[in-house]
Amino acid sequence: MTRTSVTFNLNEPLIFEKSAPGKSAYTLPKLDVEDVPVEEILDSRYLRTEVQGFPEVSEVELIRHYTRLSTWNYHIDLGMYPLGSCTMKYNPKLNERVSRIPSIALTHPLQEEQQSQGCLEILFRLQEYLKELTAMDAVSLQPAGGAQAELTGILMIRAYLTQKGSPRRFVLIPDSAHGTNPASAVLAGYEVISIPSDEKGRIDVKVLAEKMSEEVACLMLTNPNTMGIFETHIEEIAQIVHQKGGLIYMDGANFNALMGYARPGEMGIDVLHLNLHKTFSTPHGGGGPGSGPVVCQQHLAPYLPMPRVEQEGELYRFNSDHPESIGRVHSFHGNFGMAVRALCYILSCGREGLKELSEMAVLSANYIRRRLEEHYDLPYDTPVLHEVIFSDKRQNKKGVTTLDIAKRLIDYGFHPPTTYFPLIVQGALMIEPTESYSKEELDAFIDAMIAISHEAEEDPEKLTTAPATAKLTRLDEVRAARSPILRWEP
Amino acid sequence: MKAPDDLLYSKEHEWIQRESDIATIGITEHAQKELGDVVFADLPEVGTTFKVNEAFGSVESVKAVSEVYMPVSGEVVETNESLLDAPEKINDDPYGEGWIIRIRLGNPTDLETLMSSQEYSKYVEEESQG
């Protein structure tokens, strides 16, 4: 069975190209008072000068232009989005509805605490649930996403170690890590030491033990790791790091595989971040903004960003009386709207529901793995949790690469999975289905992947020239990178 | 796969050609192929000294940014500035116009640890099977 995408194939010009002098998207009623030139009554510093070249279009042109563009989008409400390591799960409409309730949506962040008790309670309750889910002691909801949360966590570790005598010099990071991990460590003033993976796709514990020293501030670990594989030696790993006085930062990007089943606080993790826009169903990608709460053990709590949301008797309040805090990392209280959605998600799923979500996410990934392993090379035979990585090794023999497979999937109506990541797998195709798809939808995706593997054998050109049915066919990525055109000019 | 006989090769897929105490370094035919079309080359400052296996620069393709490592120790005496405008030379002529840096050898015995053309070809073959 094949599916093809349907796109609105009008070649829509830029809004600037539709412009003609004098067109306007609004009309004002006739003045019923005397028309006075504005320059006569206002000081020149209050006067605006006309913006040159601003597009002039009618209302209907404006509406059609952007509506047409919107139909070219691929989005989570339209179809499957199997981007590995991104947890592109469906964003339930209930979240959106609740976050738009006027008493929530229209609250001003500078409103008095007493007048914002409801909003403060939302923040507080979300913090409590995140603590419960991770077995941790304290939370900050301020960071606006994963990378900012990593930097926040590493700065907290730095502050903690500095207090103990020395910030230390190095951060250990597995070679399968997200690129943001080393970037965050370097930004926080550390040098990175890369730890290789073993033949099973897990962190090489022997090398870790060799590299661990009293000059190492922390290990940054993703669990399950970027291969979708659970670090089964996590207790031993924690022991090795803690013995030398180091800490463990966990990148919680893959928490969707663990929720309700395993708690980082019980694995010896000192601090981690969660991505509300991944695990907790708030919009992701262009639909953001993101939110990356940092959750930590008691010994790191004094260094959390402030103000922190705390409960005092019956009242909730912002507390900035944390002298050792690393300070603010976001204006006001982070992306509050995301906290509302995440709390709504947690409450609507409930305790059993959250567990079931992790189960379904893991089951879906393993279902894809099992049905596709005949057709695509599996670089690691270790069982996976919520995502699975294939490579283009078999298709390579016919001159077909991961990029071609990804482009061909567009013709079948699917957003391609993550490609060429993690870097340690050559030609990686990283698929994360999440729990958001029915078996029928998963089968349609799998069937498309199988059909593509047959095409790679029989008619490789179909892949190397794909996509054929999309609005734009194969883009010249090399030219785009070498000589980008960054703005429209008349 | 092309790997000229008069060059030495590293496990990180750099080649080096010695001319007295000066040597030229670039990435191999195999490396450029794996990277895909190079869109940017980040070159070191002339005068910088690097240790063996230290990253001296990076090449960016549409797929990824990869660091380029010193096959030997030494001081950079010249960089191929034409790569800034034409990074595709690394793809088109990796052993010629696509050279990346020239160095003054820090320790000529470093060269002894590198592979010959034959050894390198075998290494690449084994690596791609592994």
XYZ file of C-alpha atoms in Angstrom:
620
model
C 0.000 0.000 0.000
C 1.296 3.444 -0.767
C 0.280 6.862 0.318
C 1.218 10.089 -1.290
C 1.124 13.549 0.093
C -1.294 16.099 -1.215
C 0.030 19.595 -1.416
C -1.562 22.754 -2.668
C 0.580 23.144 -5.689
C 0.106 26.769 -6.586
C 3.385 28.525 -6.859
C 2.750 31.179 -4.267
C 4.823 34.336 -4.716
C 6.297 36.214 -1.793
C 4.046 38.766 -0.118
C 6.419 41.461 -1.408
C 5.844 40.298 -4.958
C 2.078 40.605 -4.536
C 2.344 44.193 -3.413
C 0.969 47.082 -5.443
C 0.871 50.731 -4.387
C -2.327 51.839 -2.730
C -3.712 48.403 -1.856
C -4.726 48.095 1.751
C -6.111 45.433 4.066
C -8.209 47.884 6.079
C -10.357 50.965 5.612
C -11.109 53.557 8.245
C -14.414 55.395 8.505
C -14.569 58.994 7.314
C -13.457 61.557 9.865
C -16.318 63.389 11.508
C -13.984 66.066 12.846
C -11.684 68.462 11.090
C -8.628 66.786 9.555
C -5.499 68.263 11.126
C -2.046 67.342 9.829
C -0.517 65.216 12.553
C 2.831 67.039 12.360
C 1.099 70.175 13.659
C -0.118 68.649 16.887
C 2.590 66.129 17.741
C 6.237 66.655 18.577
C 8.498 65.240 15.839
C 9.885 62.581 18.187
C 6.445 60.963 18.313
C 6.094 60.815 14.541
C 6.787 57.709 12.541
C 8.362 57.795 9.144
C 6.900 55.626 6.429
C 8.520 52.168 6.117
C 9.902 51.914 2.606
C 9.037 48.824 0.622
C 6.467 47.509 3.062
C 4.098 45.219 1.120
C 0.688 46.643 0.257
C -1.995 43.998 -0.276
C -5.737 43.675 0.186
C -7.272 41.717 3.047
C -8.320 38.788 0.884
C -4.858 38.559 -0.691
C -3.291 38.646 2.739
C -5.553 35.898 4.111
C -5.133 33.688 1.041
C -1.380 34.129 1.004
C -0.858 32.928 4.557
C -3.586 30.298 4.391
C -1.945 28.802 1.309
C 1.438 28.819 2.982
C -0.086 27.105 6.014
C -1.269 24.228 3.818
C 2.330 23.507 2.859
C 3.202 22.743 6.462
C 3.658 19.270 7.771
C 2.589 19.069 11.384
C 1.685 16.751 14.182
C -2.058 17.176 13.579
C -1.565 16.065 9.980
C 0.527 12.942 10.288
C 3.347 10.971 11.775
C 6.472 12.796 12.808
C 8.962 10.036 13.694
C 11.925 12.288 14.519
C 14.245 10.324 16.776
C 15.356 11.949 20.002
C 12.695 14.603 19.589
C 9.600 12.896 21.034
C 7.226 14.574 18.619
C 4.101 13.393 20.360
C 0.590 14.613 19.783
C -0.353 17.791 21.683
C -3.765 17.075 23.213
C -6.367 19.749 22.519
C -7.435 19.768 26.155
C -4.047 21.307 27.033
C -4.685 24.100 24.576
C -8.174 24.710 25.872
C -7.090 24.913 29.489
C -4.131 27.169 28.744
C -6.506 29.619 27.029
C -8.895 29.992 29.968
C -8.877 33.795 30.402
C -8.063 33.731 34.122
C -4.905 31.798 33.202
C -4.052 33.291 29.826
C -4.622 36.927 30.791
C -2.739 36.957 34.087
C 0.145 39.414 34.070
C 3.446 38.124 35.455
C 3.850 41.284 37.518
C 0.482 40.853 39.200
C 0.677 40.640 43.009
C 1.273 37.175 44.476
C -2.048 37.334 46.279
C -3.845 37.942 42.998
C -2.029 35.099 41.218
C -2.477 32.272 43.685
C -4.079 30.034 41.037
C -1.175 30.457 38.643
C 1.335 29.956 41.431
C -0.484 26.792 42.411
C -0.189 25.524 38.824
C 3.576 26.059 38.957
C 3.855 24.563 42.426
C 1.799 21.480 41.641
C 3.705 20.832 38.435
C 6.955 21.059 40.425
C 5.612 18.512 42.916
C 4.637 16.071 40.168
C 7.992 16.398 38.433
C 9.725 15.716 41.750
C 7.568 12.646 42.256
C 8.182 11.315 38.744
C 11.947 11.718 39.053
C 12.471 10.999 42.783
C 14.200 14.353 43.163
C 13.970 17.064 45.801
C 13.723 20.440 44.070
C 12.787 22.006 40.727
C 13.102 25.172 38.694
C 10.655 25.676 35.843
C 12.589 28.617 34.393
C 14.765 27.163 31.600
C 13.137 27.563 28.192
C 14.365 24.284 26.733
C 16.810 21.396 26.960
C 20.024 23.208 26.084
C 19.322 26.080 28.456
C 18.462 23.573 31.169
C 21.764 21.761 30.594
C 23.663 25.017 31.018
C 21.626 25.773 34.157
C 22.384 22.332 35.601
C 26.094 22.524 34.814
C 26.321 26.022 36.322
C 24.648 24.630 39.465
C 27.226 21.831 39.570
C 29.969 24.408 39.086
C 28.612 26.532 41.952
C 28.323 23.475 44.214
C 31.867 22.283 43.507
C 33.278 25.790 43.820
C 31.695 25.959 47.262
C 33.420 22.667 48.103
C 36.804 24.036 47.066
C 37.252 23.806 43.285
C 34.954 23.912 40.251
C 37.226 21.258 38.663
C 38.183 21.171 35.011
C 36.533 18.460 32.933
C 33.127 17.104 31.985
C 32.791 13.535 30.695
C 30.334 13.001 27.846
C 29.536 9.770 25.964
C 30.182 9.898 22.215
C 26.515 9.219 21.527
C 25.362 12.371 23.354
C 23.306 15.208 21.946
C 25.545 17.942 20.540
C 24.110 20.360 23.063
C 25.794 18.461 25.948
C 29.390 19.357 25.045
C 28.263 22.846 24.035
C 26.687 23.423 27.467
C 29.749 22.103 29.280
C 32.081 24.368 27.299
C 29.812 27.371 27.840
C 29.977 26.695 31.577
C 33.778 26.813 31.394
C 34.641 23.130 31.216
C 36.744 21.012 28.882
C 35.050 17.953 27.453
C 36.381 14.403 27.534
C 34.505 12.041 25.226
C 33.707 8.516 26.465
C 33.287 5.868 23.750
C 30.376 3.465 23.509
C 30.941 -0.276 23.747
C 29.881 -2.809 21.122
C 26.420 -3.019 22.679
C 25.872 0.721 22.267
C 26.293 1.538 25.947
C 28.824 3.740 27.684
C 32.172 1.952 28.043
C 32.396 1.628 31.829
C 36.088 0.675 31.766
C 37.062 3.816 29.904
C 34.801 5.841 32.183
C 36.650 4.507 35.233
C 39.998 5.368 33.614
C 38.969 8.901 32.708
C 37.233 9.669 35.996
C 39.414 11.710 38.315
C 39.246 14.407 40.934
C 39.563 16.934 38.122
C 36.241 15.801 36.625
C 33.236 17.893 37.641
C 30.549 15.654 36.226
C 29.375 13.073 33.768
C 26.607 14.158 31.418
C 24.538 11.146 30.588
C 21.387 10.515 28.594
C 19.404 7.526 29.821
C 18.112 5.738 27.844
C 20.924 6.956 25.643
C 20.731 8.370 22.161
C 20.747 4.843 20.738
C 17.492 4.263 22.627
C 19.391 1.810 24.831
C 19.060 1.768 28.611
C 22.339 2.219 30.477
C 21.989 -0.914 32.563
C 25.218 -0.189 34.454
C 23.854 3.074 35.752
C 24.435 2.233 39.420
C 28.037 1.247 38.776
C 28.494 4.380 36.651
C 27.111 6.562 39.453
C 29.406 4.910 41.943
C 32.507 5.477 39.803
C 31.687 9.164 39.395
C 30.593 9.827 42.986
C 33.600 8.060 44.473
C 35.851 10.739 42.996
C 33.560 13.512 44.177
C 31.992 14.149 40.747
C 28.293 14.565 40.002
C 25.970 13.159 37.356
C 23.876 15.317 35.075
C 21.177 13.440 33.225
C 19.813 14.728 29.950
C 16.145 13.819 30.336
C 15.345 14.182 26.633
C 14.454 10.494 26.559
C 12.359 10.460 29.713
C 9.368 9.331 27.667
C 10.857 5.836 27.819
C 11.005 5.761 31.619
C 8.106 7.743 32.988
C 6.329 5.871 35.741
C 8.798 2.979 35.596
C 12.232 4.224 36.565
C 13.204 7.286 38.555
C 16.521 9.094 37.971
C 16.779 9.983 41.667
C 16.983 6.272 42.428
C 19.725 5.735 39.828
C 22.141 8.109 41.549
C 21.505 11.075 39.264
C 22.236 14.429 40.957
C 20.488 16.750 38.536
C 18.529 16.344 35.336
C 16.277 18.243 33.021
C 12.955 17.235 31.556
C 11.582 18.557 28.297
C 7.949 19.527 28.761
C 7.795 19.858 24.954
C 8.802 16.220 24.583
C 7.639 13.965 27.386
C 4.836 16.199 28.631
C 3.139 16.865 25.279
C 3.556 20.617 25.012
C 4.095 21.876 21.432
C 7.495 21.183 19.934
C 9.483 22.501 17.011
C 7.913 25.510 15.327
C 4.924 25.219 17.626
C 6.911 25.904 20.845
C 8.104 27.666 22.921
C 9.916 24.939 24.807
C 10.302 24.383 28.502
C 13.101 22.502 30.243
C 12.601 22.232 34.005
C 15.727 21.397 36.005
C 15.154 18.863 38.768
C 17.813 18.167 41.399
C 18.740 16.475 44.645
C 18.807 18.374 47.936
C 22.547 19.110 47.829
C 22.129 21.108 44.610
C 18.864 22.819 45.557
C 20.494 25.996 46.990
C 21.940 26.749 43.527
C 18.687 26.487 41.551
C 17.601 29.586 39.606
C 15.437 31.999 41.560
C 12.835 33.111 42.354
C 11.536 29.694 43.317
C 7.870 28.915 43.773
C 7.248 27.792 47.333
C 4.336 27.109 49.621
C 3.954 28.900 52.936
C 0.952 27.722 54.922
C -2.050 28.230 52.670
C -0.237 30.601 50.351
C 2.070 30.157 47.392
C 4.851 32.648 46.863
C 7.948 33.497 44.836
C 11.023 33.248 47.012
C 14.183 35.061 45.965
C 15.885 34.552 49.306
C 18.360 31.963 48.016
C 21.743 33.651 48.301
C 23.655 30.787 46.657
C 21.360 30.636 43.614
C 23.003 30.936 40.191
C 20.389 33.655 39.543
C 17.696 34.047 36.948
C 17.896 32.157 33.667
C 14.638 33.443 32.159
C 12.467 36.521 32.452
C 9.539 36.164 34.847
C 8.814 32.484 35.528
C 9.856 30.673 32.385
C 7.356 29.746 29.696
C 4.356 29.634 31.993
C 1.900 28.534 29.293
C 3.879 25.314 28.886
C 3.677 24.610 32.610
C -0.106 24.881 32.338
C -0.216 22.409 29.455
C 2.156 19.964 31.137
C 0.176 19.974 34.373
C -3.000 19.455 32.371
C -1.379 16.485 30.635
C -0.184 14.907 33.885
C -3.594 15.304 35.503
C -5.555 14.077 32.503
C -3.366 10.991 32.056
C -3.133 10.193 35.737
C -0.710 7.853 37.454
C -1.576 4.733 35.454
C -1.988 6.672 32.242
C 1.552 8.065 32.359
C 2.952 4.565 32.858
C 0.905 3.288 29.960
C 2.253 6.048 27.722
C 5.839 4.948 28.346
C 4.818 1.358 27.668
C 3.173 2.255 24.383
C 6.117 4.412 23.300
C 8.517 1.522 23.948
C 6.196 -1.033 22.368
C 5.757 1.096 19.237
C 9.525 1.512 18.778
C 10.090 -2.205 19.205
C 7.278 -3.045 16.815
C 8.926 -0.890 14.148
C 12.288 -2.447 14.931
C 10.972 -5.963 14.586
C 9.119 -5.346 11.352
C 11.956 -3.406 9.713
C 14.996 -5.398 10.835
C 14.683 -7.656 7.800
C 14.908 -4.676 5.510
C 17.327 -2.270 7.153
C 20.651 -2.746 8.895
C 20.530 -2.596 12.703
C 23.910 -1.350 13.953
C 23.267 -2.638 17.491
C 21.330 -5.767 18.379
C 20.773 -4.600 21.965
C 17.066 -4.265 22.835
C 15.837 -0.695 22.647
C 13.342 1.368 24.589
C 11.514 4.238 22.897
C 13.504 4.721 19.704
C 15.332 2.597 17.180
C 18.276 3.291 14.917
C 18.861 1.750 11.521
C 21.606 2.524 9.043
C 21.733 2.735 5.261
C 24.425 0.032 5.039
C 22.340 -2.371 2.924
C 20.923 0.292 0.621
C 24.413 1.796 0.245
C 25.365 -1.078 -2.039
C 22.947 0.344 -4.602
C 24.263 3.857 -4.122
C 21.295 4.832 -1.962
C 21.956 6.834 1.191
C 20.037 7.755 4.318
C 19.290 11.124 2.803
C 17.609 9.458 -0.204
C 15.505 7.202 2.041
C 14.427 10.212 4.093
C 13.516 12.197 0.983
C 11.554 9.290 -0.462
C 9.481 9.027 2.733
C 8.146 12.490 1.924
C 6.601 11.008 -1.218
C 4.800 8.479 0.956
C 3.340 11.266 3.059
C 5.553 10.983 6.131
C 7.887 13.391 7.790
C 11.363 11.803 7.618
C 12.975 10.508 10.795
C 16.151 12.037 12.233
C 19.062 11.380 9.898
C 22.828 11.114 10.369
C 22.488 11.205 14.144
C 23.859 9.894 16.449
C 27.187 10.493 14.745
C 28.665 7.181 15.880
C 26.322 5.313 13.530
C 27.238 5.864 9.910
C 24.190 6.865 7.873
C 21.903 6.686 10.906
C 18.121 6.718 10.533
C 16.714 7.378 13.967
C 13.047 6.599 14.439
C 10.996 7.513 17.480
C 7.293 6.832 17.054
C 6.107 7.882 20.551
C 2.807 6.528 21.854
C 0.747 8.810 19.637
C 0.056 6.416 16.764
C -2.352 3.576 16.294
C -1.122 0.237 15.011
C -2.643 1.102 11.618
C -0.662 4.324 11.410
C 2.546 2.548 12.452
C 1.899 -0.126 9.831
C 1.421 2.499 7.137
C 4.795 3.993 8.055
C 6.481 0.593 8.196
C 4.943 -0.436 4.858
C 6.283 2.753 3.311
C 9.754 2.009 4.691
C 9.576 -1.549 3.319
C 8.381 -0.316 -0.069
C 11.322 2.103 -0.099
C 13.778 -0.688 0.692
C 12.425 -2.621 -2.326
C 12.693 0.457 -4.498
C 16.308 0.855 -3.379
C 16.961 -2.621 -4.788
C 14.958 -2.373 -7.973
C 14.831 1.269 -8.908
C 17.342 3.257 -6.854
C 16.813 6.343 -8.977
C 13.366 6.725 -7.460
C 15.137 7.414 -4.197
C 18.082 9.436 -5.362
C 15.785 11.895 -7.132
C 13.067 11.963 -4.443
C 10.864 13.637 -3.431
C 8.843 13.572 -6.623
C 5.440 14.631 -5.301
C 6.382 17.361 -2.846
C 5.868 21.026 -3.548
C 9.603 21.360 -4.057
C 11.687 18.429 -5.215
C 15.288 17.763 -4.144
C 16.816 20.993 -2.897
C 20.407 21.895 -3.606
C 21.551 21.826 0.011
C 25.165 22.311 -0.954
C 24.504 25.506 -2.865
C 22.189 26.693 -0.108
C 25.012 26.256 2.414
C 27.821 27.580 0.220
C 26.080 30.636 -1.148
C 22.936 31.272 0.829
C 20.527 33.994 -0.239
C 19.449 35.386 3.082
C 16.999 38.109 2.067
C 14.643 38.979 -0.706
C 15.598 41.914 -2.814
C 13.455 43.586 -5.423
C 39.662 4.016 -3.407
C 42.489 6.399 -4.220
C 45.401 6.702 -1.764
C 48.643 7.869 -3.379
C 51.759 5.848 -2.529
C 53.919 8.820 -1.573
C 51.691 9.869 1.349
C 51.242 8.618 4.904
C 47.827 8.156 6.506
C 46.221 8.403 9.951
C 43.365 6.414 11.457
C 41.323 9.611 11.493
C 41.622 9.725 7.675
C 44.143 12.521 7.279
C 47.034 12.294 4.838
C 50.457 13.862 5.258
C 53.206 14.489 2.780
C 56.679 15.270 4.026
C 59.077 17.610 2.227
C 62.164 17.916 4.471
C 61.032 19.412 7.830
C 57.837 20.800 6.318
C 54.783 18.636 5.678
C 51.399 19.144 4.019
C 48.194 17.776 5.573
C 44.733 17.163 4.185
C 41.884 14.672 4.416
C 41.697 11.526 2.326
C 39.546 10.671 -0.652
C 37.625 8.267 1.600
C 37.066 10.959 4.262
C 35.730 13.518 1.782
C 33.393 10.910 0.339
C 32.031 9.982 3.748
C 31.557 13.642 4.660
C 29.760 14.548 1.466
C 29.879 18.011 -0.056
C 32.045 20.254 2.081
C 30.524 23.693 2.564
C 32.967 25.272 4.990
C 36.515 24.742 6.225
C 37.669 26.201 9.531
C 41.429 26.776 9.418
C 43.877 27.366 12.286
C 46.037 30.464 12.738
C 49.517 30.325 11.268
C 52.004 29.934 14.114
C 49.792 27.718 16.274
C 51.414 24.583 17.637
C 49.456 21.338 17.908
C 50.106 18.001 19.537
C 49.563 14.641 17.817
C 45.845 13.819 17.456
C 44.830 17.313 18.492
C 42.055 18.888 16.407
C 43.519 21.692 14.285
C 40.409 22.676 12.394
C 37.096 21.417 11.126
C 35.277 20.785 7.895
C 31.559 21.209 7.603
C 29.398 19.318 5.164
C 25.638 19.370 4.743
C 25.590 16.310 7.026
C 27.821 17.310 9.921
C 30.786 19.255 11.218
C 33.867 17.056 11.618
C 37.090 17.940 13.325
C 40.369 17.409 11.529
C 43.199 15.976 13.620
C 46.962 16.345 13.488
C 48.546 13.081 12.307
C 51.825 14.380 13.826
C 52.846 17.252 16.091
C 53.982 20.544 14.637
C 53.568 24.238 14.040
C 51.288 25.612 11.342
C 53.321 27.558 8.767
C 50.678 27.998 6.069
C 46.973 27.371 5.593
C 45.092 26.856 2.342
C 43.116 30.065 2.377
C 41.584 29.351 -1.006
C 39.369 26.828 0.829
C 37.515 29.692 2.483
C 36.031 30.648 -0.876
C 36.129 27.247 -2.503
C 35.719 24.499 0.139
C 34.619 22.137 -2.649
C 38.314 21.704 -3.513
C 38.420 19.261 -0.599
C 35.909 17.089 -2.473
C 37.254 17.643 -5.957
C 40.962 17.237 -5.311
C 41.588 16.058 -1.718
C 45.258 15.188 -2.325
C 46.039 18.285 -4.399
C 44.313 21.641 -4.343
C 42.249 20.521 -1.357
C 45.237 20.434 1.014
C 44.455 22.086 4.360
C 47.624 23.108 6.211
C 51.411 23.044 5.990
C 53.328 22.472 9.197
C 56.865 22.434 10.490
C 57.263 18.939 11.954
C 57.555 18.976 15.735
C 58.913 15.489 15.994
C 59.709 13.637 12.747
C 59.531 10.265 14.520
C 55.734 10.842 14.821
C 55.617 9.815 11.159
C 56.630 6.280 12.060
C 53.254 5.608 13.676
C 51.332 6.382 10.479
C 50.087 4.010 7.802
C 51.347 3.487 4.274
C 48.986 3.688 1.323
C 48.516 -0.085 1.347
C 47.960 -0.274 5.090
C 45.475 2.560 4.928
C 43.487 0.979 2.087
C 43.245 -2.198 4.128
C 42.241 -0.220 7.221
C 39.420 1.521 5.371
C 38.198 -1.769 3.979
C 38.139 -3.368 7.439
C 36.500 -0.348 8.990
C 33.654 -0.337 6.490
C 33.038 -4.036 7.073
C 33.169 -3.739 10.854
